[in-house]
PDB file of N, CA and C in Angstrom:
ATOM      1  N   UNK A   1     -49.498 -26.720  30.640  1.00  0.00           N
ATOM      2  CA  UNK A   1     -49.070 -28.049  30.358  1.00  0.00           C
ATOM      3  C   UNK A   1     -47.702 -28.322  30.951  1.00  0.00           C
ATOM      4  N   UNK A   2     -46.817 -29.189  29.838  1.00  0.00           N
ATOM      5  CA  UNK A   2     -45.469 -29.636  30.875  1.00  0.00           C
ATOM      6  C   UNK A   2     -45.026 -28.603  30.861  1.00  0.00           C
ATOM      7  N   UNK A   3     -44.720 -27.673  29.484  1.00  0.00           N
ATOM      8  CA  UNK A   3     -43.819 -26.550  29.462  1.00  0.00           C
ATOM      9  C   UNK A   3     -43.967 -25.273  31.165  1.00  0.00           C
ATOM     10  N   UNK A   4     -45.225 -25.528  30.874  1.00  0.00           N
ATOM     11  CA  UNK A   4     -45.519 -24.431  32.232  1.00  0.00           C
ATOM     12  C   UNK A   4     -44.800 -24.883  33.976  1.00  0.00           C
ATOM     13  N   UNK A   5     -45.510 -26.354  33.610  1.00  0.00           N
ATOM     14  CA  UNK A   5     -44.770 -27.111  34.913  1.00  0.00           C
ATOM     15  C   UNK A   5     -42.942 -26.743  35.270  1.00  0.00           C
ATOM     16  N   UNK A   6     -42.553 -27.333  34.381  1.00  0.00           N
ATOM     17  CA  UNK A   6     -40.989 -27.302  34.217  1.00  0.00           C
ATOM     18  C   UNK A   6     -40.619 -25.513  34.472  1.00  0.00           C
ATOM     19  N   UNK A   7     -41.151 -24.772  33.736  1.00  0.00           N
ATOM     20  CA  UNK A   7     -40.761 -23.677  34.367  1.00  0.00           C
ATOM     21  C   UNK A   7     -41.383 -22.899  35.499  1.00  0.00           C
ATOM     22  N   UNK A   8     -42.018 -23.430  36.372  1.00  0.00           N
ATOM     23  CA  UNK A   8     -42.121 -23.580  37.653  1.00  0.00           C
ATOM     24  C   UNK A   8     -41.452 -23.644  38.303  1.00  0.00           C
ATOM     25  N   UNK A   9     -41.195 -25.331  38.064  1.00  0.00           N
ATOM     26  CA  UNK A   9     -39.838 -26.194  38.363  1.00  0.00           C
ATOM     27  C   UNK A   9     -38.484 -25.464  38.666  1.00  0.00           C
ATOM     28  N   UNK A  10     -38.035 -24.472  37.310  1.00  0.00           N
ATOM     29  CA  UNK A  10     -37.331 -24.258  37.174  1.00  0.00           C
ATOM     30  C   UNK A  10     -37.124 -22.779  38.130  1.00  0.00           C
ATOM     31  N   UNK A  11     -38.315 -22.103  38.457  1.00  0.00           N
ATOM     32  CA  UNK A  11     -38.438 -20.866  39.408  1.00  0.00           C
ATOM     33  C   UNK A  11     -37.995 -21.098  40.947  1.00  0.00           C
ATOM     34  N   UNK A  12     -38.745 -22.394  40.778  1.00  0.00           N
ATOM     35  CA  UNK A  12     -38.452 -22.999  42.358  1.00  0.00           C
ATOM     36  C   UNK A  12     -37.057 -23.345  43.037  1.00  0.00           C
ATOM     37  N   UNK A  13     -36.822 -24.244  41.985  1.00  0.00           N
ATOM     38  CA  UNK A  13     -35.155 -24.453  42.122  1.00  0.00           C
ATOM     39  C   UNK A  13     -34.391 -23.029  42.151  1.00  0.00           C
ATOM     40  N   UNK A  14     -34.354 -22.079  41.633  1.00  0.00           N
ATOM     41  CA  UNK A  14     -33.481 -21.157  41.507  1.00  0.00           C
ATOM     42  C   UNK A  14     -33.850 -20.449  43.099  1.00  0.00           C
ATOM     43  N   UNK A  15     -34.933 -20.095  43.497  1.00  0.00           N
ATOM     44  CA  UNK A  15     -35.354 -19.660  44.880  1.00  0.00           C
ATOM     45  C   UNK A  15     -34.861 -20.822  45.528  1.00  0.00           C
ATOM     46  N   UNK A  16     -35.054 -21.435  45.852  1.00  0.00           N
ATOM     47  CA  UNK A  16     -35.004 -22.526  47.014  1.00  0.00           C
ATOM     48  C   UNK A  16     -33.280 -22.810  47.262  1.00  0.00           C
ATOM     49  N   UNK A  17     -32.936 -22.965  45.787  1.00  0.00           N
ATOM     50  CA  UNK A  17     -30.799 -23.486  46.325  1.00  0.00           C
ATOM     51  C   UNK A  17     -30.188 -22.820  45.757  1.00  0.00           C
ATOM     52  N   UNK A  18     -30.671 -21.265  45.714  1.00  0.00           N
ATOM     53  CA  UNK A  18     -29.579 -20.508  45.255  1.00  0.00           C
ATOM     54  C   UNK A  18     -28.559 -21.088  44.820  1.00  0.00           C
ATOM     55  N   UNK A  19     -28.556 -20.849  43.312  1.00  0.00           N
ATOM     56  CA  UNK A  19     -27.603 -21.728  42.393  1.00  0.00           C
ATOM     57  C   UNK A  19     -26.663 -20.697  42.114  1.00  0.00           C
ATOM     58  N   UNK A  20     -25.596 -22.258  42.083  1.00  0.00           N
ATOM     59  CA  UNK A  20     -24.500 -21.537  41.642  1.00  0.00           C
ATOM     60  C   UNK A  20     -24.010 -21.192  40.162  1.00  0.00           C
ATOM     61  N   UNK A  21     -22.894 -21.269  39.595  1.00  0.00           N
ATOM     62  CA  UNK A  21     -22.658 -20.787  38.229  1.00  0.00           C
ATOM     63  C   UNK A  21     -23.380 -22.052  37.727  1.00  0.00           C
ATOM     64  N   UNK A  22     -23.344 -23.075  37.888  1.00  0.00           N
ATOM     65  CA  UNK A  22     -23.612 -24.912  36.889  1.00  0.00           C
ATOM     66  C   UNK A  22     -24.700 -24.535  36.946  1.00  0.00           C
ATOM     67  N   UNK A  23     -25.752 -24.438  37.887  1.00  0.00           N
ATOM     68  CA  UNK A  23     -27.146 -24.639  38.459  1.00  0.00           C
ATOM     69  C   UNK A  23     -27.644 -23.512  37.358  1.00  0.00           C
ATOM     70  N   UNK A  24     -27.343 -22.311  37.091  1.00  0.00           N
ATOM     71  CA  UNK A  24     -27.822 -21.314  37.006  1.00  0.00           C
ATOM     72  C   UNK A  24     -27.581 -21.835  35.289  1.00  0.00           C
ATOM     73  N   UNK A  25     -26.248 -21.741  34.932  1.00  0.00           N
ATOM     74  CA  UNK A  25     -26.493 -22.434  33.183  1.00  0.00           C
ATOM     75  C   UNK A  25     -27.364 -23.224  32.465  1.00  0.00           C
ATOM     76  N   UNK A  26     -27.356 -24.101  33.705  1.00  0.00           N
ATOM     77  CA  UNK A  26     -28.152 -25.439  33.328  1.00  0.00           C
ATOM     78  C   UNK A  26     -29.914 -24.714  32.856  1.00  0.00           C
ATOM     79  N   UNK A  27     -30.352 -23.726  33.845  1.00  0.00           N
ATOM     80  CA  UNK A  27     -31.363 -23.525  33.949  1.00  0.00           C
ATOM     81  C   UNK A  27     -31.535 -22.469  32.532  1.00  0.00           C
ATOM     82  N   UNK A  28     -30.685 -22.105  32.792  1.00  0.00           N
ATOM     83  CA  UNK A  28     -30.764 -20.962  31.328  1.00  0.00           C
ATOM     84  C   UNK A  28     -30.212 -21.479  29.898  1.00  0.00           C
ATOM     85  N   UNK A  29     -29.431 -22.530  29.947  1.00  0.00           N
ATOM     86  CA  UNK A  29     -29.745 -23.494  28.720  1.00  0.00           C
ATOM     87  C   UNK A  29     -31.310 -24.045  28.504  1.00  0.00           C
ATOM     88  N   UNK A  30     -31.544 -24.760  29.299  1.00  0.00           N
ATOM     89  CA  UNK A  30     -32.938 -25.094  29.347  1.00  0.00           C
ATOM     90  C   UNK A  30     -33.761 -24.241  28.736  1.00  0.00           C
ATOM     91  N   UNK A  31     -34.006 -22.693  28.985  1.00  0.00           N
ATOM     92  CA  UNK A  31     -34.165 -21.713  28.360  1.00  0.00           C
ATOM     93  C   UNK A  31     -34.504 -21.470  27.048  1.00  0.00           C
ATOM     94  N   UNK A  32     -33.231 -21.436  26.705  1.00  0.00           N
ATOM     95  CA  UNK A  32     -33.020 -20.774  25.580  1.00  0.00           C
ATOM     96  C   UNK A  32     -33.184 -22.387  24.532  1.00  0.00           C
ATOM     97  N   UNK A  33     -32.934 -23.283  24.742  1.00  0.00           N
ATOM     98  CA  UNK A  33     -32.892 -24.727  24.293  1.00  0.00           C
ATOM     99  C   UNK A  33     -34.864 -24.927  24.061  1.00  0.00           C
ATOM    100  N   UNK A  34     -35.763 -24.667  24.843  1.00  0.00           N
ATOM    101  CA  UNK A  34     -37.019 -24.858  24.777  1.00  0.00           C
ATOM    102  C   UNK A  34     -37.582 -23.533  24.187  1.00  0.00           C
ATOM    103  N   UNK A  35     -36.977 -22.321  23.484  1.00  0.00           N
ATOM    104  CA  UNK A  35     -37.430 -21.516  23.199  1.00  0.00           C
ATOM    105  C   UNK A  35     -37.724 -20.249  23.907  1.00  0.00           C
ATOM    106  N   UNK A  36     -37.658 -20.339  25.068  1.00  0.00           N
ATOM    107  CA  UNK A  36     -38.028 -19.582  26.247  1.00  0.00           C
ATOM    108  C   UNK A  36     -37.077 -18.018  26.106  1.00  0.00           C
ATOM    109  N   UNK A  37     -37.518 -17.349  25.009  1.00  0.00           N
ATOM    110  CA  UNK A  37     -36.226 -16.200  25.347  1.00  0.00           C
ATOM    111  C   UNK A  37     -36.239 -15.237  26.327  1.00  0.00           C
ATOM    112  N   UNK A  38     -37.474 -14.957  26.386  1.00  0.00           N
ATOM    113  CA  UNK A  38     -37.905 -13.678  27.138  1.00  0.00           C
ATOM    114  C   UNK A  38     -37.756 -13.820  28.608  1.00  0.00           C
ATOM    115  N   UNK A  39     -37.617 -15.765  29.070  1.00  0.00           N
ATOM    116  CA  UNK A  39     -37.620 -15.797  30.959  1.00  0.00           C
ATOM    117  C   UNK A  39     -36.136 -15.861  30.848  1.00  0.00           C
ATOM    118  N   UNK A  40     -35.383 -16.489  29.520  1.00  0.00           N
ATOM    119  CA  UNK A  40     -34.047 -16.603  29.799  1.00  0.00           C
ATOM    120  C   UNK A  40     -33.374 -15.198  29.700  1.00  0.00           C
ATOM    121  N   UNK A  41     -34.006 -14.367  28.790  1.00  0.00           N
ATOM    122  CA  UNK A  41     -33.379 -12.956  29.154  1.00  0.00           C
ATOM    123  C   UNK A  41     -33.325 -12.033  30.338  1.00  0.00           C
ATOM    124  N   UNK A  42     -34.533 -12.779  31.014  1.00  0.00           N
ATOM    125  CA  UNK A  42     -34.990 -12.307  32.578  1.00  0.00           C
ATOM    126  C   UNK A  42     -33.726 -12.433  33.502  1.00  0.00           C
ATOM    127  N   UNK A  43     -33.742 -14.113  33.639  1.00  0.00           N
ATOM    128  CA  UNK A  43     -32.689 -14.606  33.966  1.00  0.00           C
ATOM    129  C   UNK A  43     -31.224 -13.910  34.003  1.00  0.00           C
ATOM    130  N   UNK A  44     -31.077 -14.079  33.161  1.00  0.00           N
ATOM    131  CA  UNK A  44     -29.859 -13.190  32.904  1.00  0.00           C
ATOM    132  C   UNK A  44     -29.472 -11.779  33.509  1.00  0.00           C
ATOM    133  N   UNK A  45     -30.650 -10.946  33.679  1.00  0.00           N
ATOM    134  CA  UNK A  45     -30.670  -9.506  34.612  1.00  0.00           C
ATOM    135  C   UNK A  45     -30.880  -9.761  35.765  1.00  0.00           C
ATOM    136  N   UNK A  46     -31.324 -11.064  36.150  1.00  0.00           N
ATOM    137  CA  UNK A  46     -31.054 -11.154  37.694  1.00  0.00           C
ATOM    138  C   UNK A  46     -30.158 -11.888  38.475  1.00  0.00           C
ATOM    139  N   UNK A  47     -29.074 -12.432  37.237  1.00  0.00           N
ATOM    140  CA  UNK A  47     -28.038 -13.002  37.953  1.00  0.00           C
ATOM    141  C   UNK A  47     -27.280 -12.576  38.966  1.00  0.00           C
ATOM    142  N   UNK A  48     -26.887 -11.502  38.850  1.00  0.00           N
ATOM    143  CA  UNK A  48     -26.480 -10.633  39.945  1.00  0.00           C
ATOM    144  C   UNK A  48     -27.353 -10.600  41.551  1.00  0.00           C
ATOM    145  N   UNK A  49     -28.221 -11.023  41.304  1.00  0.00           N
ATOM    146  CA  UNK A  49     -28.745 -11.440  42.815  1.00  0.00           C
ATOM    147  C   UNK A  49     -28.980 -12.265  43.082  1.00  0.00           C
ATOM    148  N   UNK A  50     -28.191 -13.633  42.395  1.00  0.00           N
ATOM    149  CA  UNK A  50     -28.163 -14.812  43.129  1.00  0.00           C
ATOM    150  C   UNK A  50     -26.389 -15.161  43.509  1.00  0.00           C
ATOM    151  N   UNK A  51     -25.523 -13.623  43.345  1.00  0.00           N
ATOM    152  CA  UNK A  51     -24.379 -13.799  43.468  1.00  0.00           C
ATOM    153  C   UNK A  51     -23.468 -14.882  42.671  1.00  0.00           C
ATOM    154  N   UNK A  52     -24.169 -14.928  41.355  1.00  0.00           N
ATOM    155  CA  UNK A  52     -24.005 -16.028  40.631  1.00  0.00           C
ATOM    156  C   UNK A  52     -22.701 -14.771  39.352  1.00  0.00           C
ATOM    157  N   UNK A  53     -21.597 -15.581  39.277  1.00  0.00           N
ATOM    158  CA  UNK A  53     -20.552 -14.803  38.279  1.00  0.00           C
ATOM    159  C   UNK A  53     -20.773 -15.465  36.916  1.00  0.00           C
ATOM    160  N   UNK A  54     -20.849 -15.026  35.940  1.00  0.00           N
ATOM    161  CA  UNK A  54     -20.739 -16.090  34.826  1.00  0.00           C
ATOM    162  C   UNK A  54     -19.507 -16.549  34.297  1.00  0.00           C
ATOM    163  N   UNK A  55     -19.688 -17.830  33.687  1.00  0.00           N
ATOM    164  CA  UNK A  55     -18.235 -17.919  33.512  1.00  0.00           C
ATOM    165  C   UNK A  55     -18.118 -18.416  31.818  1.00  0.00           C
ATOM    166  N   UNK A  56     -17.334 -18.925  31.230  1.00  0.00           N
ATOM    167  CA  UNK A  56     -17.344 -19.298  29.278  1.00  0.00           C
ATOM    168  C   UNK A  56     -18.388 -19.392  29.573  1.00  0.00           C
ATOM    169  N   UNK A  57     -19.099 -20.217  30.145  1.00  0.00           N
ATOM    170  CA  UNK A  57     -20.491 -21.440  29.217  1.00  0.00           C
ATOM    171  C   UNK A  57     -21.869 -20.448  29.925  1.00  0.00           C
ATOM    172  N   UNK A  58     -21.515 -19.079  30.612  1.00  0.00           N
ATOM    173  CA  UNK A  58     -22.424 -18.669  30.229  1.00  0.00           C
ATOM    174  C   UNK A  58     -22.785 -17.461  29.355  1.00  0.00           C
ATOM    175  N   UNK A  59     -21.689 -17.223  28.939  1.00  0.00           N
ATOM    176  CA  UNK A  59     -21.279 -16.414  28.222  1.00  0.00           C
ATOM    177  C   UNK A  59     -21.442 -17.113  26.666  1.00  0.00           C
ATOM    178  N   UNK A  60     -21.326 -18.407  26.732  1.00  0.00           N
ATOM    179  CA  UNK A  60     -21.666 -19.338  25.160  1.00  0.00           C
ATOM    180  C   UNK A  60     -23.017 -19.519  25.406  1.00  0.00           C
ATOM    181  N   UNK A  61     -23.625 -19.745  26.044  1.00  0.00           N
ATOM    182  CA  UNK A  61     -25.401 -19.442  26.163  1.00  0.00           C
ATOM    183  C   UNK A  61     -25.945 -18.436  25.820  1.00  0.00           C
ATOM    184  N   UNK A  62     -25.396 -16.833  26.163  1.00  0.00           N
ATOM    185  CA  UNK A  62     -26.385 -15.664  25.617  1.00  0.00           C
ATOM    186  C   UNK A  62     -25.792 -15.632  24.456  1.00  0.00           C
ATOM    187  N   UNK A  63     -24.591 -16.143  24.293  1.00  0.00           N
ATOM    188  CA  UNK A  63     -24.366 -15.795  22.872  1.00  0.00           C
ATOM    189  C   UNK A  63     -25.169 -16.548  21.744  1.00  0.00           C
ATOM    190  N   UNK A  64     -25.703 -17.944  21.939  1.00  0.00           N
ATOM    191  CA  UNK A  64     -26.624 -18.686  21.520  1.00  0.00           C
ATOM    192  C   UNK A  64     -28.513 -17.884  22.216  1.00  0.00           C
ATOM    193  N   UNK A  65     -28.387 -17.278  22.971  1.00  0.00           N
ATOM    194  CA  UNK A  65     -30.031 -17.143  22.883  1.00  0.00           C
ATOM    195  C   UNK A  65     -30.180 -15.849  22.263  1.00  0.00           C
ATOM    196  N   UNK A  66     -29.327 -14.994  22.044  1.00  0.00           N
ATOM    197  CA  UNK A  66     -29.000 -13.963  21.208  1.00  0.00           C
ATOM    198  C   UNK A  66     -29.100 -13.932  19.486  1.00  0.00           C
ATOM    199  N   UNK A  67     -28.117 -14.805  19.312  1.00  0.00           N
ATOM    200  CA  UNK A  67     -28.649 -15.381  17.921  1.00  0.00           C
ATOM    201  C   UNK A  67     -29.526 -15.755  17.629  1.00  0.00           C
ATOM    202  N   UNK A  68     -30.306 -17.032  18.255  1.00  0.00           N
ATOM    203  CA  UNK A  68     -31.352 -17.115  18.170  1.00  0.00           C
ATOM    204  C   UNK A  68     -32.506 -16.603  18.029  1.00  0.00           C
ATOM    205  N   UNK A  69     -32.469 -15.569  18.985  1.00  0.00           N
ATOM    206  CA  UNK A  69     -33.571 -14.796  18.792  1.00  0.00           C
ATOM    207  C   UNK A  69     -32.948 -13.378  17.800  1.00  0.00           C
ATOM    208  N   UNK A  70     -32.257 -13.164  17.047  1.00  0.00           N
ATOM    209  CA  UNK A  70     -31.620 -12.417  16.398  1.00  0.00           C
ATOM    210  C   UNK A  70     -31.920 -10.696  16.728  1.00  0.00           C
ATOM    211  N   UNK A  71     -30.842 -11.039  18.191  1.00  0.00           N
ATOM    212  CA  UNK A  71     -30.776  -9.889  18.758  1.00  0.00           C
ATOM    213  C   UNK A  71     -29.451  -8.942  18.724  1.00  0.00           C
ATOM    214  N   UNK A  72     -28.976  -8.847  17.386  1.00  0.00           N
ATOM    215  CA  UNK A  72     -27.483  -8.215  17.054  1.00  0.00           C
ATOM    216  C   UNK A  72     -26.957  -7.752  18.423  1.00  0.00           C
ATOM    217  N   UNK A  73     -27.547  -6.388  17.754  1.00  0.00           N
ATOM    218  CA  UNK A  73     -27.234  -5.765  18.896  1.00  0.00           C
ATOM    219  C   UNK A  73     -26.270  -6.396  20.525  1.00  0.00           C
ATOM    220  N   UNK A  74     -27.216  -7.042  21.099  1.00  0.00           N
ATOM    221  CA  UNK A  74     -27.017  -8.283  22.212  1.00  0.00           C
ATOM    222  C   UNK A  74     -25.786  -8.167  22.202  1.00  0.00           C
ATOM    223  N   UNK A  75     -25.838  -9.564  20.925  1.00  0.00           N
ATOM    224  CA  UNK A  75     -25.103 -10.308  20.619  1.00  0.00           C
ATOM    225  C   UNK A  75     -23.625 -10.085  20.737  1.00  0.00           C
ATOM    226  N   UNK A  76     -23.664  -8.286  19.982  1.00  0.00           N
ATOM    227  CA  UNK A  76     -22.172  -7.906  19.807  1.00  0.00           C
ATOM    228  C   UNK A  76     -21.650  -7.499  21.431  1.00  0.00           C
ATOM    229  N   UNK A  77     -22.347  -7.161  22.122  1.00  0.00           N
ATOM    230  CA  UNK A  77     -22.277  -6.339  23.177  1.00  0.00           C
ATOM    231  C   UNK A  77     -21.547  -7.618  24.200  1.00  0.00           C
ATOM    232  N   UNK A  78     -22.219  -8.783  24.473  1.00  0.00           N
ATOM    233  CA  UNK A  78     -22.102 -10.308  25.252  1.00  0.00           C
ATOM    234  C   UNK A  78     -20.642 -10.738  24.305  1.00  0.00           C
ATOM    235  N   UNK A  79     -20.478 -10.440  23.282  1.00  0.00           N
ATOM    236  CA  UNK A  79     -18.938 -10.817  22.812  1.00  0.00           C
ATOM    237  C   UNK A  79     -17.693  -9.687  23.293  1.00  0.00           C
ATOM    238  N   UNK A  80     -18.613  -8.310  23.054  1.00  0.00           N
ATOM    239  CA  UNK A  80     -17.327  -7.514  23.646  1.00  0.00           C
ATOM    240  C   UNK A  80     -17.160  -7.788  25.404  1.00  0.00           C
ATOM    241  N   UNK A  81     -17.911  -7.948  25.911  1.00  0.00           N
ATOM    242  CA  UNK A  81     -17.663  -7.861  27.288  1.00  0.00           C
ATOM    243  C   UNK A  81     -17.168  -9.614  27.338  1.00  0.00           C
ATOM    244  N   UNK A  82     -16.895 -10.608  26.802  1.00  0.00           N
ATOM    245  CA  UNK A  82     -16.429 -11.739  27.582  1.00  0.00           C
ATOM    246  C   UNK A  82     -15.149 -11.254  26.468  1.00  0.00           C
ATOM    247  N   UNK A  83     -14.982 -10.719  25.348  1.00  0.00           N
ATOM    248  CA  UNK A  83     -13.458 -10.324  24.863  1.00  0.00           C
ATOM    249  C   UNK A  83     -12.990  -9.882  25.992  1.00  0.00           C
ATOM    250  N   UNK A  84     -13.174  -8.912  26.488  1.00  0.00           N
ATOM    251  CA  UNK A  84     -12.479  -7.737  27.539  1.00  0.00           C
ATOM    252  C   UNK A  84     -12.103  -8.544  28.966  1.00  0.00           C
ATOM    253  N   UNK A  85     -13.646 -10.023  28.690  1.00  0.00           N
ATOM    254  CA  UNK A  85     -12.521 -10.598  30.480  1.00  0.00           C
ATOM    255  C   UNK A  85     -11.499 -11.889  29.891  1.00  0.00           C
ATOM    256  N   UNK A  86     -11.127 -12.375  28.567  1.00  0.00           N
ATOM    257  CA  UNK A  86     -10.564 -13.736  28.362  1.00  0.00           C
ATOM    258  C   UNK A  86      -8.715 -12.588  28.241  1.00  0.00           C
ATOM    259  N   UNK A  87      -8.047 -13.525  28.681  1.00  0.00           N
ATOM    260  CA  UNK A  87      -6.795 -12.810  28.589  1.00  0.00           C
ATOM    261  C   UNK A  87      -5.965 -13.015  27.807  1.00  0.00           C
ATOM    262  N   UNK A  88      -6.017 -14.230  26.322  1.00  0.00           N
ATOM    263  CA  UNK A  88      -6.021 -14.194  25.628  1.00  0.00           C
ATOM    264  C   UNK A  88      -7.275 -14.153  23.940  1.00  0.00           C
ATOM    265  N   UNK A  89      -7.302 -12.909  24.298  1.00  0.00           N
ATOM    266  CA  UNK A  89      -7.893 -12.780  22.631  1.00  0.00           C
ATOM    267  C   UNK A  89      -8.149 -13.715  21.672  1.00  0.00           C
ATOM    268  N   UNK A  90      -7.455 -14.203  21.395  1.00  0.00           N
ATOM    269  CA  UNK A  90      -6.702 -15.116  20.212  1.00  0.00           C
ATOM    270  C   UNK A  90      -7.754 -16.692  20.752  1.00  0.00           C
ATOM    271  N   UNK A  91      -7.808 -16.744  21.726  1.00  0.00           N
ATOM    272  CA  UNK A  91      -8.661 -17.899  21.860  1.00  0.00           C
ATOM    273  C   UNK A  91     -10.099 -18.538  21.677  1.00  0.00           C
ATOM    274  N   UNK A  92     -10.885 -16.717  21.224  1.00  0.00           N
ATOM    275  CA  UNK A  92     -12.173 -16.687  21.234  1.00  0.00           C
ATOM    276  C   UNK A  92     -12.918 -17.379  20.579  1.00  0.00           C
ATOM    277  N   UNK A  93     -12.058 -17.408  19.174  1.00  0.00           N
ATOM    278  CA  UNK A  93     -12.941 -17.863  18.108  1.00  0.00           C
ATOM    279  C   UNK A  93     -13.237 -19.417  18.517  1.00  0.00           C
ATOM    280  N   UNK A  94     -11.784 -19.848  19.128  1.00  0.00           N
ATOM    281  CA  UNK A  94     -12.082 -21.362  19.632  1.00  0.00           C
ATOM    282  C   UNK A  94     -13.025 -21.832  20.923  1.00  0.00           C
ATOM    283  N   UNK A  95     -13.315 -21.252  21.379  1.00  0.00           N
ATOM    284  CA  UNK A  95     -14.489 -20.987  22.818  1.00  0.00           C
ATOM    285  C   UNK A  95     -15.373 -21.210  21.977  1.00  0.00           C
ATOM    286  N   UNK A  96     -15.970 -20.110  21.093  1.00  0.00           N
ATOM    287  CA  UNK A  96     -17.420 -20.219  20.618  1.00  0.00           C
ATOM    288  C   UNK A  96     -17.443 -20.997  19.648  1.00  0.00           C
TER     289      UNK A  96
END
């Protein structure tokens, strides 16, 4: 149905204009926003080969498809590693 279409859609676009950091959020909000955990977790392990860096907002996305799908574990792991790149600490709680 549409759901299938759209993530088509959404395969195509990522092959075709190698997206950048926006392109690549957008698509993995979409994701995690329609339920989709398992392509948005995909996603996520193959960012690295679209030379795509993440930046806050994608780092506030796994932290939302994480919860969501109540994947602790994840969860804590995607907070320690964007702690370790923000250079103030102290700001985190206000990010997320």
């Amino acid at each position: 149905g549409v759901q299938e279409k759209i993530g088509t859609l959404n395969d195509e676009v990522i092959v075709q204009i190698g997206p950048d950091t926006g392109v690549f959020n957008a698509i993995l909000n979409a994701f995690v926003i329609g339920g989709h955990m398992e392509r948005a977790e995909c996603l996520i392990g193959e960012i690295g080969l679209f030379g795509v860096r993440p930046d806050v907002l994608t780092y506030n996305i796994m932290v939302k498809l994480y919860a969501r799908a109540e994947r602790e574990e994840l969860l804590v792991g995607v907070l320690e590693r964007y702690w370790g790149k923000i250079s103030n600490p102290a700001v985190l709680p206000s990010i997320l």
